mmCIF file of C-alpha atoms in Angstrom:
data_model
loop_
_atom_site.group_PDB
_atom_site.id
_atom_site.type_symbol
_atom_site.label_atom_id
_atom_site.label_comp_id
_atom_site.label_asym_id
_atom_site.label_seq_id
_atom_site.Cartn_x
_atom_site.Cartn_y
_atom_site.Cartn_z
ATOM 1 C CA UNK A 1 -73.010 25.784 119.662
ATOM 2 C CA UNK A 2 -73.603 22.337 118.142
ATOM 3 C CA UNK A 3 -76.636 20.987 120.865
ATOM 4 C CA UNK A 4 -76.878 17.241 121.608
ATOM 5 C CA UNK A 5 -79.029 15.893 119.284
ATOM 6 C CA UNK A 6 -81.354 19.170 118.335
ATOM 7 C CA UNK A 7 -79.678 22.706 117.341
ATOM 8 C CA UNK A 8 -79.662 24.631 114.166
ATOM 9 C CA UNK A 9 -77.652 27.192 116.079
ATOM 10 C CA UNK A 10 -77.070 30.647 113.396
ATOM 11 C CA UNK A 11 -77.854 30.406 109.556
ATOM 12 C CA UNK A 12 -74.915 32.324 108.124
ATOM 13 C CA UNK A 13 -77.855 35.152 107.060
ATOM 14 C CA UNK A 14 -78.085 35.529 110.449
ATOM 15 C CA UNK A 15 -74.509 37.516 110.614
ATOM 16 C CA UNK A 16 -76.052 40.924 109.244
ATOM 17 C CA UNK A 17 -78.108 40.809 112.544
ATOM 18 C CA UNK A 18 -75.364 40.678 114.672
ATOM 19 C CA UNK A 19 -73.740 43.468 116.673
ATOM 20 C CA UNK A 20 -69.760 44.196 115.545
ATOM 21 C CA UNK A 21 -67.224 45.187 118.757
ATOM 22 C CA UNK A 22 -63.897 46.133 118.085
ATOM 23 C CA UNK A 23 -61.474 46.580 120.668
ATOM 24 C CA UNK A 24 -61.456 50.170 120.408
ATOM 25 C CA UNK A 25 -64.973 50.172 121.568
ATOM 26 C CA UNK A 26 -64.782 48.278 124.594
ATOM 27 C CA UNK A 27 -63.639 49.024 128.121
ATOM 28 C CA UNK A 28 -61.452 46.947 130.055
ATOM 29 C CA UNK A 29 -62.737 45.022 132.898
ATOM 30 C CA UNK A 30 -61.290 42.633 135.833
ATOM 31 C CA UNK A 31 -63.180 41.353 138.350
ATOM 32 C CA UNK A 32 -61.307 38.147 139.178
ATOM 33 C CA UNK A 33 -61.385 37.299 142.659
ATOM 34 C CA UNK A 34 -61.252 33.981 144.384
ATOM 35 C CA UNK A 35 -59.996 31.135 141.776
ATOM 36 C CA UNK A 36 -62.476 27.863 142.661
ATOM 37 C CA UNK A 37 -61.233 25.516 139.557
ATOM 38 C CA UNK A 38 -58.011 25.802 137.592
ATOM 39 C CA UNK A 39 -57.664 23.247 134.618
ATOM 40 C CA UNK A 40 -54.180 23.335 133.868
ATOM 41 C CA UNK A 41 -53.671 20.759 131.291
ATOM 42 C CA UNK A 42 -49.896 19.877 133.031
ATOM 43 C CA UNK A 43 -50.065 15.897 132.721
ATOM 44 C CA UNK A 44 -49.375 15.208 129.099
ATOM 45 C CA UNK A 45 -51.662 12.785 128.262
ATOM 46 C CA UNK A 46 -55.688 12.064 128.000
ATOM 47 C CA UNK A 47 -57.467 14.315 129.978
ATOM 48 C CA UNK A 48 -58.361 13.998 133.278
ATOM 49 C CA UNK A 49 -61.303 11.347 133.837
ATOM 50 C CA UNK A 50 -62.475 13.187 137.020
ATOM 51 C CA UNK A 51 -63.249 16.122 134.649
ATOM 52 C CA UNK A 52 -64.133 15.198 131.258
ATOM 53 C CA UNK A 53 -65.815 12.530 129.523
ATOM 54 C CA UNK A 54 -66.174 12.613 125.751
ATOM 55 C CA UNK A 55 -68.863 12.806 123.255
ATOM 56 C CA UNK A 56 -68.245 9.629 120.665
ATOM 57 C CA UNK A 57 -69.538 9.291 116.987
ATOM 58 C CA UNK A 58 -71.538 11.759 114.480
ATOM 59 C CA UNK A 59 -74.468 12.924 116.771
ATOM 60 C CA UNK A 60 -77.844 12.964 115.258
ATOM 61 C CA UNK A 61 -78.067 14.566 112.301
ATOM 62 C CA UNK A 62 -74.489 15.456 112.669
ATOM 63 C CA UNK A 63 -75.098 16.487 116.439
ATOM 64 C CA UNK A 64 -77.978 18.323 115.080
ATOM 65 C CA UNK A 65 -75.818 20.803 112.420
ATOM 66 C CA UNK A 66 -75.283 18.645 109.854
ATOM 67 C CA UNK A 67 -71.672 18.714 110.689
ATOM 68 C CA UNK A 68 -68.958 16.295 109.053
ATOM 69 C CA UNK A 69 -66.545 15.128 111.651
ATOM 70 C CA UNK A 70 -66.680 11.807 113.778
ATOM 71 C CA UNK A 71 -65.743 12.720 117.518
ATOM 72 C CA UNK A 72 -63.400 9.810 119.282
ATOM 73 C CA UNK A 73 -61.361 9.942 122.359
ATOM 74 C CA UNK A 74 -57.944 9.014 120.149
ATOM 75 C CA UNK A 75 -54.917 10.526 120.763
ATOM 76 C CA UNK A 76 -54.652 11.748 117.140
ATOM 77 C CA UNK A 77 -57.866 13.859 117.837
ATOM 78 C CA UNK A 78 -57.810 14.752 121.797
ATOM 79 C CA UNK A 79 -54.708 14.688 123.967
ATOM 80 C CA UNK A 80 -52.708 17.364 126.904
ATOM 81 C CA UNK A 81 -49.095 18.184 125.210
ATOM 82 C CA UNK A 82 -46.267 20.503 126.830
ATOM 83 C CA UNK A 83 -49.191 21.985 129.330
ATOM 84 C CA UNK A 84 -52.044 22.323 126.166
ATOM 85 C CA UNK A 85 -55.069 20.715 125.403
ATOM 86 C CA UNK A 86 -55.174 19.640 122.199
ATOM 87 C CA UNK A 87 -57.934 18.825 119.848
ATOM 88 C CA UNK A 88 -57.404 18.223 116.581
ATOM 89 C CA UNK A 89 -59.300 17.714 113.062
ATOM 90 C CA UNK A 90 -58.084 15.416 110.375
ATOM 91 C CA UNK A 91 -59.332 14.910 107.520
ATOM 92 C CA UNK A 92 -59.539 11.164 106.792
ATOM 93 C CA UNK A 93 -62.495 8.296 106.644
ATOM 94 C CA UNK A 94 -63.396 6.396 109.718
ATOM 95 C CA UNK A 95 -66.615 5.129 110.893
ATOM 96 C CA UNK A 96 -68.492 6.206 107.489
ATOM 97 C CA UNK A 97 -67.205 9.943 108.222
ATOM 98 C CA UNK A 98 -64.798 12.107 106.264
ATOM 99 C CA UNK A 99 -63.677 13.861 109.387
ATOM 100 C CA UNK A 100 -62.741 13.414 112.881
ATOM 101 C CA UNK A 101 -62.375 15.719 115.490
ATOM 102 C CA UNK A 102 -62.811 15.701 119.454
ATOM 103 C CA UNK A 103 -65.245 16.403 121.904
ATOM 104 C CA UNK A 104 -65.182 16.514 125.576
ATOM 105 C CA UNK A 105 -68.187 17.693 128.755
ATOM 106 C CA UNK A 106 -67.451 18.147 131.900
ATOM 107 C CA UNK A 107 -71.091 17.230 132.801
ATOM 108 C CA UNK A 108 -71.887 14.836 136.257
ATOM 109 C CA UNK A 109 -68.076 16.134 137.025
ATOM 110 C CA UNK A 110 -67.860 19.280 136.980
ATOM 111 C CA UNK A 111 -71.069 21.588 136.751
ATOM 112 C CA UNK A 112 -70.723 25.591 138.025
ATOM 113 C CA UNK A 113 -73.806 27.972 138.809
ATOM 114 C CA UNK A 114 -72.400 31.371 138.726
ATOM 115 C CA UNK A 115 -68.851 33.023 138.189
ATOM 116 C CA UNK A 116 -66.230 33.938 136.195
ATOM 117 C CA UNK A 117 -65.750 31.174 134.219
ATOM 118 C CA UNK A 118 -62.758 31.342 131.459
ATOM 119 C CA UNK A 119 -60.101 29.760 129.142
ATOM 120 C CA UNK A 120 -56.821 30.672 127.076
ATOM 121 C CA UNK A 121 -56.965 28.926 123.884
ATOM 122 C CA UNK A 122 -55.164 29.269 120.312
ATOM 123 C CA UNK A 123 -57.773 28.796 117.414
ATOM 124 C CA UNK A 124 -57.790 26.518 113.967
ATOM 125 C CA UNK A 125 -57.174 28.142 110.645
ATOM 126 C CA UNK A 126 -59.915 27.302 107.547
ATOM 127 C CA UNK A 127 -62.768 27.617 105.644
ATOM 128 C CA UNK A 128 -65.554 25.179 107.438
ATOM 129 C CA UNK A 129 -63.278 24.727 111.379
ATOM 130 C CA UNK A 130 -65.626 25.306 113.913
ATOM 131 C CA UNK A 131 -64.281 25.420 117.651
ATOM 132 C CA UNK A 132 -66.293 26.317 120.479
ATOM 133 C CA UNK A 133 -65.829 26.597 124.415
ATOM 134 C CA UNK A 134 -69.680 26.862 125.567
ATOM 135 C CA UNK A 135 -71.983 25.060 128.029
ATOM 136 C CA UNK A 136 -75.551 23.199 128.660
ATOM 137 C CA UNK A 137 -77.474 23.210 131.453
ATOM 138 C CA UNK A 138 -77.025 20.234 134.017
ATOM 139 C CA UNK A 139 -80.684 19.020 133.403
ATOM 140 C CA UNK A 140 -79.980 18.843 129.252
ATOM 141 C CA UNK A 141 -80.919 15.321 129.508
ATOM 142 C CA UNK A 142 -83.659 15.934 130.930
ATOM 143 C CA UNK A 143 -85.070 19.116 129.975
ATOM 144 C CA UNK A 144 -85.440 19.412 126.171
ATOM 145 C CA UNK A 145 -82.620 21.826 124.576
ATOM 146 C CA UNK A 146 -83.356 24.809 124.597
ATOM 147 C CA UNK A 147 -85.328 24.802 127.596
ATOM 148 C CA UNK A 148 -82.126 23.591 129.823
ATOM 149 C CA UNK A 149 -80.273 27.573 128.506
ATOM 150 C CA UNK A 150 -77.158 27.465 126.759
ATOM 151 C CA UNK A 151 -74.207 30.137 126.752
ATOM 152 C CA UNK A 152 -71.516 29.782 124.276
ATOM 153 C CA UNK A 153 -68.862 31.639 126.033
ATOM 154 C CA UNK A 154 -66.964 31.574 122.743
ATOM 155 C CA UNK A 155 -67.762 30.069 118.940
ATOM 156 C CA UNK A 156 -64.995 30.821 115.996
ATOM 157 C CA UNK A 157 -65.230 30.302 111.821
ATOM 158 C CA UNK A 158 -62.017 29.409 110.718
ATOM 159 C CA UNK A 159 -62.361 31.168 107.648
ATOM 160 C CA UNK A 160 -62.401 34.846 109.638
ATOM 161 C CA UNK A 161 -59.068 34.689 112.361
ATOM 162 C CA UNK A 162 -60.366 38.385 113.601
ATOM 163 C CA UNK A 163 -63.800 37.363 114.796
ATOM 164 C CA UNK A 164 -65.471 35.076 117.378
ATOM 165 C CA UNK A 165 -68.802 35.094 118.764
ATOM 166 C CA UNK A 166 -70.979 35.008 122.587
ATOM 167 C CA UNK A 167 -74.322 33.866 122.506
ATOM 168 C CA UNK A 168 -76.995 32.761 125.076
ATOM 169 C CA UNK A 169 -79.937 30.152 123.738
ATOM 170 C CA UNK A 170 -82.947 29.487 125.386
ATOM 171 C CA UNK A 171 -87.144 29.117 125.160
ATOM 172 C CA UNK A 172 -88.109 31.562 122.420
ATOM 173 C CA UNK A 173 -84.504 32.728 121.700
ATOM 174 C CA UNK A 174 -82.451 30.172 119.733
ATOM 175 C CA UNK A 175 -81.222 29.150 116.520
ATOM 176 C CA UNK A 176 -81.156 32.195 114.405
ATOM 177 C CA UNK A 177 -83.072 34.077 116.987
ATOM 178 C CA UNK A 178 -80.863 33.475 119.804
ATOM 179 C CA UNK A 179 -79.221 36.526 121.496
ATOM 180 C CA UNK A 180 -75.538 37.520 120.048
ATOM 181 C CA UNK A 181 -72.973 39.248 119.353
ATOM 182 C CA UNK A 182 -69.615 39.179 117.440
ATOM 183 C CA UNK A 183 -66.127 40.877 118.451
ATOM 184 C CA UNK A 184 -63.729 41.721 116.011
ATOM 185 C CA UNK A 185 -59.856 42.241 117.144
ATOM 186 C CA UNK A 186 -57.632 44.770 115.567
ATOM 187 C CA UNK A 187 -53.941 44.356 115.143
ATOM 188 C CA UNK A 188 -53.990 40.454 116.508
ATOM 189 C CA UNK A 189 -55.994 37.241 114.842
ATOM 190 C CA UNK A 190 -57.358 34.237 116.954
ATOM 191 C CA UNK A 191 -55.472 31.697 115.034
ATOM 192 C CA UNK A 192 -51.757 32.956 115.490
ATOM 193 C CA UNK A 193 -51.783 34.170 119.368
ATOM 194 C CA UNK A 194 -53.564 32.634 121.947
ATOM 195 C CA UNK A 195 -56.850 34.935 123.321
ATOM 196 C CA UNK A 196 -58.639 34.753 126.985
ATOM 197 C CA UNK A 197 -62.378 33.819 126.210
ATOM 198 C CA UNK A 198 -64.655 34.390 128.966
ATOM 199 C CA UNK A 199 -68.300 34.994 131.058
ATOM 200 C CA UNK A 200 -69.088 36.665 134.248
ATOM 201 C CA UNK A 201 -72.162 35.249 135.331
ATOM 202 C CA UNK A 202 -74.717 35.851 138.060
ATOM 203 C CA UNK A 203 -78.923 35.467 138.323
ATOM 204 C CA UNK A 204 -78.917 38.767 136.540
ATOM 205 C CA UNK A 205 -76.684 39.044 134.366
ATOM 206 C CA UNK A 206 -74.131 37.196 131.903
ATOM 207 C CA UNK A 207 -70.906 39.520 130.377
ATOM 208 C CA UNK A 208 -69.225 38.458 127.819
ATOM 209 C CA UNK A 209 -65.082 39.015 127.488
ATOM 210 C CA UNK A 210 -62.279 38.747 125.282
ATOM 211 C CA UNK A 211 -58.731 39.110 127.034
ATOM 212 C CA UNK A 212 -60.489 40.771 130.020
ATOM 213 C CA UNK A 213 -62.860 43.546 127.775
ATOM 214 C CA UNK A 214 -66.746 42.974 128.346
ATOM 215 C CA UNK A 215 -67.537 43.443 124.665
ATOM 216 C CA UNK A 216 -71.411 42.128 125.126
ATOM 217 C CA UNK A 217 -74.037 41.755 128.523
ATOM 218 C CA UNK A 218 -77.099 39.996 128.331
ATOM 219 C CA UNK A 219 -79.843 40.338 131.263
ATOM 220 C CA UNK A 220 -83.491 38.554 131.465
ATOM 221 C CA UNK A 221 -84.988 41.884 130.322
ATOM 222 C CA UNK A 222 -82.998 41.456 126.649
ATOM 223 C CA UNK A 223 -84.583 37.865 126.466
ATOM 224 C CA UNK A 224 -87.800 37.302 124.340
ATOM 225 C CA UNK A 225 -88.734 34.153 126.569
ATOM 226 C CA UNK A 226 -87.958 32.443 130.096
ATOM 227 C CA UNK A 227 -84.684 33.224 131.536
ATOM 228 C CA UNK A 228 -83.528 29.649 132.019
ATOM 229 C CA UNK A 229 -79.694 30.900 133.918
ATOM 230 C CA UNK A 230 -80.278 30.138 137.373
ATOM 231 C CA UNK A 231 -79.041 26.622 137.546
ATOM 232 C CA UNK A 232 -75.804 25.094 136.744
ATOM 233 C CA UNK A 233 -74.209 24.153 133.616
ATOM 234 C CA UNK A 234 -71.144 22.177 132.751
ATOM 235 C CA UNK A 235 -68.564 22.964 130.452
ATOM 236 C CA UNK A 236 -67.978 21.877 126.839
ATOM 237 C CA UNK A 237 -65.118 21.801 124.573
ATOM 238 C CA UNK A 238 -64.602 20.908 120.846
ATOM 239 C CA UNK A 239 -63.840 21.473 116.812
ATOM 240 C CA UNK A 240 -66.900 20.792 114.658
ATOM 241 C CA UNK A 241 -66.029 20.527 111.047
ATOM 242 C CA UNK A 242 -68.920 22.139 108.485
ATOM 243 C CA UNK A 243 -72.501 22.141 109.349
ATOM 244 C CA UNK A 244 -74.811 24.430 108.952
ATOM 245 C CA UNK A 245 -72.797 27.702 110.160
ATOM 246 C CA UNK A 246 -69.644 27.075 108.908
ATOM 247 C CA UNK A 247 -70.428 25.210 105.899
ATOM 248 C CA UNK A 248 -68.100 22.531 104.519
ATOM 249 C CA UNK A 249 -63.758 22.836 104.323
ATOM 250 C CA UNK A 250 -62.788 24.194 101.196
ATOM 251 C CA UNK A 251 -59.773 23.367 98.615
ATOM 252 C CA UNK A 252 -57.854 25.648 100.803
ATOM 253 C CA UNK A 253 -58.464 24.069 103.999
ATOM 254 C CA UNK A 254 -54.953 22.089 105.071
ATOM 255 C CA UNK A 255 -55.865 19.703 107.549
ATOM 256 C CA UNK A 256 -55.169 18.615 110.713
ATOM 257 C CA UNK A 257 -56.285 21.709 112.083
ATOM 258 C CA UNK A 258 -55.874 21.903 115.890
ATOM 259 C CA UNK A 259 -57.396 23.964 118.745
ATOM 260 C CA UNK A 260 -54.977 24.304 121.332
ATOM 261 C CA UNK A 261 -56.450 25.154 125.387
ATOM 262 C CA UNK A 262 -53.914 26.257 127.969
ATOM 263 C CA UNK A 263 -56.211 26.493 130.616
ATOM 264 C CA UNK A 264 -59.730 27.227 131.915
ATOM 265 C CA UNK A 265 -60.225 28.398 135.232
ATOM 266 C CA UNK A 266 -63.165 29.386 137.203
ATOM 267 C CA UNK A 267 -63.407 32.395 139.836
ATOM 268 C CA UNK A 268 -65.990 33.457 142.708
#
């Protein structure tokens, strides 16, 4: 998704490589067993400080996509309301932007190797909204993106409510040569009911999922370089607005424009 300081994630030429999955294509899979972390977002309010801390300001080179928004930890842009996370865009200036929007990493707080990690969330509506639930490695401070992996366990355009996208980065496959793959829905759309976005993830092997199909799979033999999934990552939650995938909002993007997160939870 939109890497600290250093992505060009997907040019939007980069869609006619993708694979399409529609949900008559897919099989239906559950292999939930023993529930380790379950974000509830109960306590109306900022979220919890022994879980999250936020990403402030416009990144580098708009976090490294050219991307519009400001991120802030303000109440008008990140808060938990009647048992949701929400995080909204609004279109106004502050700080020299013409967005803001929110941000928030679990990293130093929360950081999983392995699982079944997953989240119910209700997407944005608009030309140039960009949510994403993803993850970095732990060592992405150290370890020069995209050498510390990344997985986006889910990453929507708010100008197409039917599709969504899962997508592993690392050394020799990133940017527009990273490994993904789109599902489509039929007879639902992202932005009017809420979907279950997840990974099941092990040393060889990470599935993608959508409301409990596996839709794409991705093991070190479909990787052009080092598979860098063996160690953990932390989790990552936010709305870009434009950059380079998405492009900029359009006359017929109403703003605010809010992602809303009922849970995540994380199984053995």
């Amino acid at each position: 998704m939109k890497k600290n300081n250093i992505n060009l994630f997907l040019s939007i030429g980069v869609f006619s490589l993708l694979f399409g999955c529609s949900t008559d294509e897919k099989q239906k899979v559950i292999t939930k067993t023993k529930l380790v972390m379950s974000e509830e977002f109960n306590v109306d309010g900022a979220p919890d400080s022994n879980m999250w801390t936020y990403n402030i300001g416009t990144g580098a080179n708009g976090w490294g996509n050219n991307e519009l928004q400001y991120y802030t930890d303000r109440p008008q842009n990140i808060k938990i309301e009647n048992g949701m996370l929400k995080i909204t865009a609004i279109k106004e200036q502050f700080m020299g932007a013409g967005y803001t929007s929110a941000r928030i990493i679990s990293k130093g707080k929360y950081e999983k190797k392995y699982g079944r990690i997953e989240a119910r969330i209700k997407m944005p509506l608009g030309q140039g909204l960009w949510p994403a639930f993803w993850m970095l490695g732990s060592n992405s401070d150290t370890v020069t993106w995209p050498a510390c992996g990344e997985i986006d366990i889910m990453e929507y355009l708010g100008n197409n409510p039917i599709r969504i996208f899962g997508t592993v980065h690392g050394p020799g496959y990133f940017g527009g040569e990273s490994i993904s793959k789109q599902f489509i829905l039929s007879n639902s759309r992202f932005d009017t009911e809420f979907h279950v976005f997840g990974i099941e993830w092990d040393k060889n092997k990470i599935n993608f999922y959508v409301d409990d199909y596996l839709y794409h799979s991705i093991k070190p033999k479909d990787v052009p370089g080092e598979w860098v999934f063996n160690e953990s990552f932390y989790l990552i939650l936010n709305v870009a607005v434009g950059g380079n995938l998405p492009g900029s909002p359009n006359s017929q993007t109403s703003f605010p424009q809010s992602m809303l997160v009922d849970y995540i939870r994380v199984y053995e």
